[in-house]
Amino acid sequence: MKKVVLVTGANSGIGLALCERLLEEDDQIHLCLACRNMQRAETARISLLSLHPAADIGILQVNLGSLKSVCQAAMEVKRRYRRIDFLYLNAGIMPNPCINLKVFFSGLFSRKVVHMFATGEGLLTQKDQVTKDGLQEVFETNVFGHFVLIRAIEPLLCHIDNPSQLIWTSSSNARKSAFSLLDYQHTQGQESYSSSKYATDLLSVALNRHFNKQLWLFRQKPELLDPLQKYCSCTSGLGNNYVEPRKINLEEESSELFYQKLLELEKQTLKKLSESEEAYT
Ligand SMILES: NC(=O)C1=CN([C@@H]2O[C@H](COP(=O)(O)OP(=O)(O)OC[C@H]3O[C@@H](n4cnc5c(N)ncnc54)[C@H](OP(=O)(O)O)[C@@H]3O)[C@@H](O)[C@H]2O)C=CC1
Ligand SMILES: CC(C)CCC[C@@H](C)[C@H]1CC[C@H]2C3=CC[C@H]4[C@H](C)C(=O)CC[C@]4(C)[C@H]3CC[C@]12C
């Protein structure tokens, strides 16, 4: 049977490059491009087919910044597939970025200059907004929409004999100090992107713990058991690309607390959504 691979945010950037690479590695997979804009998804599909004419590529509409769309997409996934082998949680936004010139110039003449350009740490601020679901957009798109999607398609991921793999696109911009469990949507600060990427790191650790407990082997890298490792794609001064494992800076207790908070938020927001749907019917 063909392996089913679903990639969110597959129509551009890293998502599209990832799809090209996946098809290069194995053109016998069924690749599902999960995108919010169907026209852009179709363009991506055509460009992938021009490189791999025999590839089996489907499209799924999903806007991760809308719970209604995520629930509809999850229903469609369950209708189409019996299992998902690889789920790439890649879609992400950094809206209205602004450069903090003070940080930029002081960083430029300090020993931290390489680190600053590699991670963008403290360099960018963003202006976030609230979605129709009443959530911060960066948090909902980068973290919560994906969380709800995973939970809604759990039955397709949970196969004891043949486990699925979830892979998050995090970032070296993920920073513990930008994240707070008391304000995990980052309503107060101006580094919602950094906060959301730290949140995905926390969540990946919690998911790993919960799913592994139930014998679902969700791992960040199958050949390694350490869920606290994340794999950073780097470029050397000479322009060579390489991958480097780095320890995620977190306490497992915080990841569990965050997971519980997301479960609670999921309950509340899905209830609100179904009530508003009922009001319309
Ligand atoms: N670029 C970088 O330097 C780095 C990026 N990353 C991460 O990599 C991932 C991909 O980013 P990158 O390729 O750079 O960015 P792009 O903007 O090129 O791609 C982002 C993708 O996510 C999709 N997307 C955005 N919002 C939504 C939404 N609400 N619902 C569904 N899909 C959505 C976009 O769709 P659409 O075309 O419709 O907007 C697009 O396909 C992100 O998670 C980002 O945070 C991590 C480290 C570095
Ligand atoms: C003032 C200009 C002359 C130069 C400004 C450069 C900046 C716009 C960029 C320098 C470093 C860039 C970034 C670094 C890390 C990325 C991170 C890993 C990510 O996930 C998203 C994008 C980055 C923050 C990226 C953004 C542009 C820079 C800050």
Tab-separated table of C-alpha atoms and ligand atoms in Angstrom:
chain	number	residue	atom	x	y	z
A	1	MET	CA	0.000	0.000	0.000
A	2	LYS	CA	1.181	3.535	-0.787
A	3	LYS	CA	2.446	5.617	2.087
A	4	VAL	CA	0.308	8.701	2.691
A	5	VAL	CA	2.249	11.896	3.429
A	6	LEU	CA	0.435	15.086	4.373
A	7	VAL	CA	2.245	18.438	4.373
A	8	THR	CA	0.657	21.653	5.664
A	9	GLY	CA	1.690	24.891	3.983
A	10	ALA	CA	2.894	22.838	1.014
A	11	ASN	CA	2.429	25.443	-1.701
A	12	SER	CA	5.528	27.552	-1.091
A	13	GLY	CA	8.887	27.943	0.642
A	14	ILE	CA	10.059	25.143	2.895
A	15	GLY	CA	6.808	23.171	2.444
A	16	LEU	CA	7.147	23.068	-1.333
A	17	ALA	CA	10.881	22.303	-1.158
A	18	LEU	CA	10.061	19.501	1.277
A	19	CYS	CA	7.496	18.049	-1.162
A	20	GLU	CA	10.068	18.101	-3.962
A	21	ARG	CA	12.538	16.307	-1.721
A	22	LEU	CA	9.983	13.728	-0.583
A	23	LEU	CA	9.157	12.862	-4.185
A	24	GLU	CA	12.865	12.687	-5.045
A	25	GLU	CA	13.339	10.184	-2.227
A	26	ASP	CA	10.256	8.096	-3.038
A	27	ASP	CA	7.882	8.824	-5.886
A	28	GLN	CA	5.603	5.952	-4.859
A	29	ILE	CA	4.007	7.897	-1.999
A	30	HIS	CA	0.624	9.592	-2.033
A	31	LEU	CA	1.428	13.214	-1.280
A	32	CYS	CA	-1.336	15.430	0.066
A	33	LEU	CA	-0.769	19.183	-0.179
A	34	ALA	CA	-2.724	20.759	2.686
A	35	CYS	CA	-3.089	24.436	1.787
A	36	ARG	CA	-5.481	27.287	2.480
A	37	ASN	CA	-5.539	28.645	-1.091
A	38	MET	CA	-6.649	26.155	-3.736
A	39	GLN	CA	-5.222	28.104	-6.654
A	40	ARG	CA	-1.783	28.287	-5.055
A	41	ALA	CA	-2.069	24.596	-4.148
A	42	GLU	CA	-2.891	23.693	-7.759
A	43	THR	CA	0.079	25.725	-9.030
A	44	ALA	CA	2.338	23.851	-6.586
A	45	ARG	CA	0.839	20.525	-7.690
A	46	ILE	CA	1.551	21.350	-11.341
A	47	SER	CA	5.133	22.352	-10.585
A	48	LEU	CA	5.701	19.120	-8.606
A	49	LEU	CA	4.186	17.093	-11.453
A	50	SER	CA	6.490	18.784	-13.949
A	51	LEU	CA	9.413	17.321	-11.971
A	52	HIS	CA	7.735	13.993	-11.172
A	53	PRO	CA	5.089	13.318	-13.856
A	54	ALA	CA	4.003	9.967	-12.394
A	55	ALA	CA	3.595	11.269	-8.843
A	56	ASP	CA	0.313	10.788	-6.985
A	57	ILE	CA	-0.503	14.216	-5.545
A	58	GLY	CA	-3.737	15.292	-3.872
A	59	ILE	CA	-4.874	18.631	-2.479
A	60	LEU	CA	-6.648	19.321	0.778
A	61	GLN	CA	-8.099	22.691	1.715
A	62	VAL	CA	-7.257	23.807	5.226
A	63	ASN	CA	-6.907	27.195	6.850
A	64	LEU	CA	-5.079	26.579	10.113
A	65	GLY	CA	-6.204	29.945	11.390
A	66	SER	CA	-9.831	28.785	11.392
A	67	LEU	CA	-11.125	25.993	13.626
A	68	LYS	CA	-14.087	25.435	11.341
A	69	SER	CA	-11.766	24.853	8.391
A	70	VAL	CA	-9.489	22.564	10.446
A	71	CYS	CA	-12.474	20.425	11.534
A	72	GLN	CA	-13.780	20.208	7.962
A	73	ALA	CA	-10.310	19.285	6.693
A	74	ALA	CA	-9.985	16.588	9.371
A	75	MET	CA	-13.331	15.104	8.290
A	76	GLU	CA	-12.168	15.095	4.687
A	77	VAL	CA	-8.868	13.414	5.653
A	78	LYS	CA	-10.805	10.677	7.494
A	79	ARG	CA	-13.080	10.233	4.479
A	80	ARG	CA	-10.165	9.938	2.040
A	81	TYR	CA	-7.540	7.959	3.945
A	82	ARG	CA	-7.348	5.012	6.294
A	83	ARG	CA	-4.021	6.125	7.687
A	84	ILE	CA	-1.446	8.902	7.509
A	85	ASP	CA	2.153	7.706	7.541
A	86	PHE	CA	3.921	11.056	7.766
A	87	LEU	CA	2.364	14.293	8.922
A	88	TYR	CA	4.477	17.402	8.324
A	89	LEU	CA	3.222	20.320	10.415
A	90	ASN	CA	4.906	23.041	8.440
A	91	ALA	CA	2.502	25.933	7.758
A	92	GLY	CA	3.471	29.034	9.671
A	93	ILE	CA	3.270	32.807	9.649
A	94	MET	CA	5.258	35.763	10.881
A	95	PRO	CA	2.925	38.712	10.167
A	96	ASN	CA	4.035	42.343	9.888
A	97	PRO	CA	7.651	41.842	10.909
A	98	CYS	CA	9.586	44.952	11.995
A	99	ILE	CA	13.323	45.120	12.632
A	100	ASN	CA	14.398	46.338	16.035
A	101	LEU	CA	17.209	48.633	14.849
A	102	LYS	CA	18.650	49.058	18.332
A	103	VAL	CA	19.135	45.287	18.678
A	104	PHE	CA	20.388	45.118	15.092
A	105	PHE	CA	23.140	47.752	15.476
A	106	SER	CA	24.240	46.674	18.939
A	107	GLY	CA	24.321	43.049	17.714
A	108	LEU	CA	26.276	43.977	14.593
A	109	PHE	CA	29.279	45.090	16.613
A	110	SER	CA	29.132	42.369	19.252
A	111	ARG	CA	30.384	38.788	19.534
A	112	LYS	CA	26.795	37.668	19.057
A	113	VAL	CA	26.608	38.805	15.437
A	114	VAL	CA	26.631	35.312	13.890
A	115	HIS	CA	24.062	34.071	16.397
A	116	MET	CA	21.893	37.116	15.680
A	117	PHE	CA	21.812	36.485	11.934
A	118	ALA	CA	21.358	32.730	12.390
A	119	THR	CA	18.441	32.957	14.773
A	120	GLY	CA	17.047	36.473	14.346
A	121	GLU	CA	16.925	36.524	18.161
A	122	GLY	CA	15.291	39.693	19.453
A	123	LEU	CA	15.709	41.269	16.026
A	124	LEU	CA	12.150	41.122	14.835
A	125	THR	CA	8.869	42.159	16.373
A	126	GLN	CA	5.457	41.303	14.915
A	127	LYS	CA	1.978	42.755	15.037
A	128	ASP	CA	-0.431	39.959	15.723
A	129	GLN	CA	-4.232	40.029	15.384
A	130	VAL	CA	-7.254	38.143	16.673
A	131	THR	CA	-8.980	35.538	14.454
A	132	LYS	CA	-12.702	34.805	14.095
A	133	ASP	CA	-12.224	32.117	16.746
A	134	GLY	CA	-11.084	34.808	19.177
A	135	LEU	CA	-7.499	33.527	19.265
A	136	GLN	CA	-4.184	35.184	18.460
A	137	GLU	CA	-3.538	34.510	14.774
A	138	VAL	CA	0.114	33.459	15.048
A	139	PHE	CA	-0.674	31.067	17.896
A	140	GLU	CA	-3.704	29.595	16.104
A	141	THR	CA	-1.938	29.149	12.752
A	142	ASN	CA	1.445	27.956	13.944
A	143	VAL	CA	0.380	25.901	16.962
A	144	PHE	CA	-3.261	25.425	17.898
A	145	GLY	CA	-4.725	24.734	14.425
A	146	HIS	CA	-2.162	21.970	14.010
A	147	PHE	CA	-2.901	20.638	17.501
A	148	VAL	CA	-6.633	20.407	16.753
A	149	LEU	CA	-5.877	18.735	13.414
A	150	ILE	CA	-3.677	16.089	15.066
A	151	ARG	CA	-6.321	15.395	17.701
A	152	ALA	CA	-9.098	15.154	15.121
A	153	ILE	CA	-7.245	12.638	12.964
A	154	GLU	CA	-5.837	10.592	15.858
A	155	PRO	CA	-7.434	7.333	14.626
A	156	LEU	CA	-5.442	7.596	11.396
A	157	LEU	CA	-2.181	8.058	13.259
A	158	CYS	CA	-2.573	5.420	15.918
A	159	HIS	CA	-1.355	2.105	14.560
A	160	ILE	CA	0.635	0.059	17.037
A	161	ASP	CA	2.294	-2.179	14.457
A	162	ASN	CA	3.048	0.611	11.976
A	163	PRO	CA	3.413	3.950	13.748
A	164	SER	CA	3.003	7.314	12.088
A	165	GLN	CA	5.517	10.115	12.336
A	166	LEU	CA	4.787	13.755	13.055
A	167	ILE	CA	7.358	16.334	12.064
A	168	TRP	CA	7.021	19.978	13.111
A	169	THR	CA	8.827	22.793	11.329
A	170	SER	CA	10.118	24.712	14.314
A	171	SER	CA	12.748	27.439	14.172
A	172	SER	CA	16.027	28.511	15.721
A	173	ASN	CA	14.039	31.664	16.533
A	174	ALA	CA	12.096	29.661	19.174
A	175	ARG	CA	13.013	31.292	22.486
A	176	LYS	CA	12.022	30.308	26.000
A	177	SER	CA	12.042	33.907	27.253
A	178	ALA	CA	9.512	34.914	24.576
A	179	PHE	CA	7.031	32.326	25.865
A	180	SER	CA	4.943	32.318	29.023
A	181	LEU	CA	2.545	29.643	30.205
A	182	LEU	CA	0.398	32.450	31.636
A	183	ASP	CA	0.141	34.102	28.230
A	184	TYR	CA	0.783	31.222	25.840
A	185	GLN	CA	-1.042	32.975	22.989
A	186	HIS	CA	1.352	35.906	23.406
A	187	THR	CA	-1.330	38.584	23.660
A	188	GLN	CA	0.985	40.933	25.581
A	189	GLY	CA	4.337	40.905	23.821
A	190	GLN	CA	5.586	41.609	20.316
A	191	GLU	CA	7.422	38.359	19.653
A	192	SER	CA	4.485	36.128	18.840
A	193	TYR	CA	6.514	34.163	16.268
A	194	SER	CA	9.307	33.300	18.670
A	195	SER	CA	6.726	32.386	21.307
A	196	SER	CA	4.749	30.181	18.887
A	197	LYS	CA	7.869	28.300	17.810
A	198	TYR	CA	8.853	27.664	21.428
A	199	ALA	CA	5.277	26.467	21.946
A	200	THR	CA	5.647	23.931	19.107
A	201	ASP	CA	8.819	22.623	20.750
A	202	LEU	CA	6.982	22.226	24.067
A	203	LEU	CA	4.066	20.567	22.344
A	204	SER	CA	6.178	18.140	20.341
A	205	VAL	CA	7.728	16.904	23.585
A	206	ALA	CA	4.328	16.507	25.258
A	207	LEU	CA	2.819	14.744	22.242
A	208	ASN	CA	5.773	12.430	22.116
A	209	ARG	CA	5.328	11.526	25.774
A	210	HIS	CA	1.564	10.982	25.519
A	211	PHE	CA	1.581	9.059	22.294
A	212	ASN	CA	4.551	6.924	23.211
A	213	LYS	CA	2.781	5.977	26.432
A	214	GLN	CA	0.036	4.548	24.312
A	215	LEU	CA	2.600	2.789	22.142
A	216	TRP	CA	2.230	5.281	19.322
A	217	LEU	CA	5.790	5.997	18.419
A	218	PHE	CA	5.784	9.659	17.479
A	219	ARG	CA	9.393	10.710	17.356
A	220	GLN	CA	11.184	13.718	16.037
A	221	LYS	CA	13.674	11.431	14.377
A	222	PRO	CA	12.922	7.720	14.194
A	223	GLU	CA	16.446	6.472	14.735
A	224	LEU	CA	16.907	8.466	17.932
A	225	LEU	CA	14.880	8.141	21.073
A	226	ASP	CA	15.611	11.508	22.662
A	227	PRO	CA	12.465	13.628	22.217
A	228	LEU	CA	14.306	16.668	23.568
A	229	GLN	CA	16.470	16.913	20.467
A	230	LYS	CA	15.524	19.166	17.606
A	231	TYR	CA	17.205	19.095	14.217
A	232	CYS	CA	18.462	22.425	12.944
A	233	SER	CA	19.157	22.998	9.300
A	234	CYS	CA	22.296	25.182	9.144
A	235	THR	CA	24.566	26.776	6.551
A	236	SER	CA	28.286	27.162	7.220
A	237	GLY	CA	30.344	30.289	6.458
A	238	LEU	CA	31.458	28.528	3.255
A	239	GLY	CA	27.864	27.979	2.195
A	240	ASN	CA	27.662	24.249	3.011
A	241	ASN	CA	24.360	23.006	4.372
A	242	TYR	CA	24.259	20.571	7.255
A	243	VAL	CA	21.887	19.362	9.964
A	244	GLU	CA	22.772	19.708	13.621
A	245	PRO	CA	20.897	18.168	16.566
A	246	ARG	CA	20.338	20.626	19.427
A	247	LYS	CA	18.807	20.157	22.846
A	248	ILE	CA	15.471	21.921	23.333
A	249	ASN	CA	15.669	24.304	26.274
A	250	LEU	CA	12.656	23.172	28.320
A	251	GLU	CA	11.407	21.444	31.427
A	252	GLU	CA	9.169	18.451	30.774
A	253	GLU	CA	6.793	19.732	33.450
A	254	SER	CA	6.108	22.906	31.431
A	255	SER	CA	5.432	20.883	28.302
A	256	GLU	CA	2.851	18.833	30.198
A	257	LEU	CA	1.197	21.947	31.678
A	258	PHE	CA	1.034	23.506	28.231
A	259	TYR	CA	-0.464	20.325	26.761
A	260	GLN	CA	-3.183	20.325	29.439
A	261	LYS	CA	-3.916	23.995	28.749
A	262	LEU	CA	-4.307	23.255	25.039
A	263	LEU	CA	-6.698	20.379	25.767
A	264	GLU	CA	-8.800	22.781	27.834
A	265	LEU	CA	-8.697	25.463	25.141
A	266	GLU	CA	-9.686	22.890	22.527
A	267	LYS	CA	-12.709	21.891	24.597
A	268	GLN	CA	-13.829	25.504	25.036
A	269	THR	CA	-13.257	26.656	21.463
A	270	LEU	CA	-14.847	23.609	19.811
A	271	LYS	CA	-17.869	23.989	22.091
A	272	LYS	CA	-18.152	27.645	21.115
A	273	LEU	CA	-17.815	26.710	17.461
A	274	SER	CA	-20.537	24.071	17.570
A	275	GLU	CA	-22.857	26.458	19.430
A	276	SER	CA	-22.347	29.143	16.798
A	277	GLU	CA	-22.915	26.581	14.018
A	278	GLU	CA	-26.175	25.517	15.697
A	279	ALA	CA	-27.284	29.122	15.914
A	280	TYR	CA	-26.944	29.397	12.123
A	281	THR	CA	-28.920	26.212	11.342
B	1	LIG	N1	11.924	31.037	6.237
B	1	LIG	C1	12.690	30.816	7.280
B	1	LIG	O1	13.797	31.359	7.416
B	1	LIG	C2	12.254	29.860	8.313
B	1	LIG	C3	10.959	29.347	8.363
B	1	LIG	N2	10.580	28.482	9.334
B	1	LIG	C4	9.241	27.907	9.386
B	1	LIG	O2	9.055	27.134	8.216
B	1	LIG	C5	7.680	27.040	7.913
B	1	LIG	C6	7.457	27.418	6.473
B	1	LIG	O3	7.844	28.759	6.302
B	1	LIG	P1	8.389	29.368	4.934
B	1	LIG	O4	8.468	28.308	3.938
B	1	LIG	O5	9.581	30.149	5.250
B	1	LIG	O6	7.247	30.412	4.646
B	1	LIG	P2	6.226	30.593	3.423
B	1	LIG	O7	5.490	31.837	3.728
B	1	LIG	O8	6.930	30.449	2.133
B	1	LIG	O9	5.275	29.351	3.588
B	1	LIG	C7	4.338	29.276	4.586
B	1	LIG	C8	3.275	28.303	4.146
B	1	LIG	O10	2.301	28.215	5.188
B	1	LIG	C9	1.046	28.481	4.620
B	1	LIG	N3	0.113	29.089	5.549
B	1	LIG	C10	0.206	30.270	6.183
B	1	LIG	N4	-0.868	30.511	6.915
B	1	LIG	C11	-1.684	29.439	6.746
B	1	LIG	C12	-2.950	29.105	7.234
B	1	LIG	N5	-3.646	29.912	8.029
B	1	LIG	N6	-3.491	27.926	6.857
B	1	LIG	C13	-2.832	27.105	6.037
B	1	LIG	N7	-1.636	27.367	5.524
B	1	LIG	C14	-1.068	28.534	5.881
B	1	LIG	C15	1.313	29.423	3.463
B	1	LIG	O11	0.201	29.458	2.591
B	1	LIG	P3	-0.113	30.760	1.671
B	1	LIG	O12	0.779	30.641	0.489
B	1	LIG	O13	-1.561	30.591	1.381
B	1	LIG	O14	0.198	31.944	2.520
B	1	LIG	C16	2.555	28.776	2.896
B	1	LIG	O15	2.208	27.678	2.116
B	1	LIG	C17	6.967	27.968	8.884
B	1	LIG	O16	6.428	27.206	9.951
B	1	LIG	C18	8.075	28.879	9.374
B	1	LIG	O17	7.792	29.377	10.634
B	1	LIG	C19	11.485	28.055	10.267
B	1	LIG	C20	12.756	28.496	10.260
B	1	LIG	C21	13.250	29.446	9.292
B	2	LIG	C1	18.733	45.739	8.191
B	2	LIG	C2	19.153	44.887	7.057
B	2	LIG	C3	20.322	45.424	6.321
B	2	LIG	C4	19.443	43.440	7.425
B	2	LIG	C5	18.302	42.794	8.141
B	2	LIG	C6	18.375	41.312	8.081
B	2	LIG	C7	17.158	40.638	8.752
B	2	LIG	C8	15.904	41.089	8.055
B	2	LIG	C9	17.352	39.132	8.709
B	2	LIG	C10	18.660	38.733	9.382
B	2	LIG	C11	18.444	37.380	10.004
B	2	LIG	C12	17.083	36.953	9.458
B	2	LIG	C13	16.359	35.829	10.109
B	2	LIG	C14	16.996	34.959	10.921
B	2	LIG	C15	16.369	33.776	11.483
B	2	LIG	C16	15.028	33.383	10.828
B	2	LIG	C17	14.285	32.386	11.710
B	2	LIG	C18	15.071	31.127	11.907
B	2	LIG	C19	12.893	32.142	11.294
B	2	LIG	O1	12.301	31.138	11.697
B	2	LIG	C20	12.128	33.138	10.529
B	2	LIG	C21	12.924	34.160	9.792
B	2	LIG	C22	14.169	34.613	10.547
B	2	LIG	C23	13.802	35.309	11.844
B	2	LIG	C24	14.987	35.561	9.610
B	2	LIG	C25	14.204	36.839	9.314
B	2	LIG	C26	15.018	37.944	8.638
B	2	LIG	C27	16.314	38.258	9.405
B	2	LIG	C28	15.981	38.799	10.789
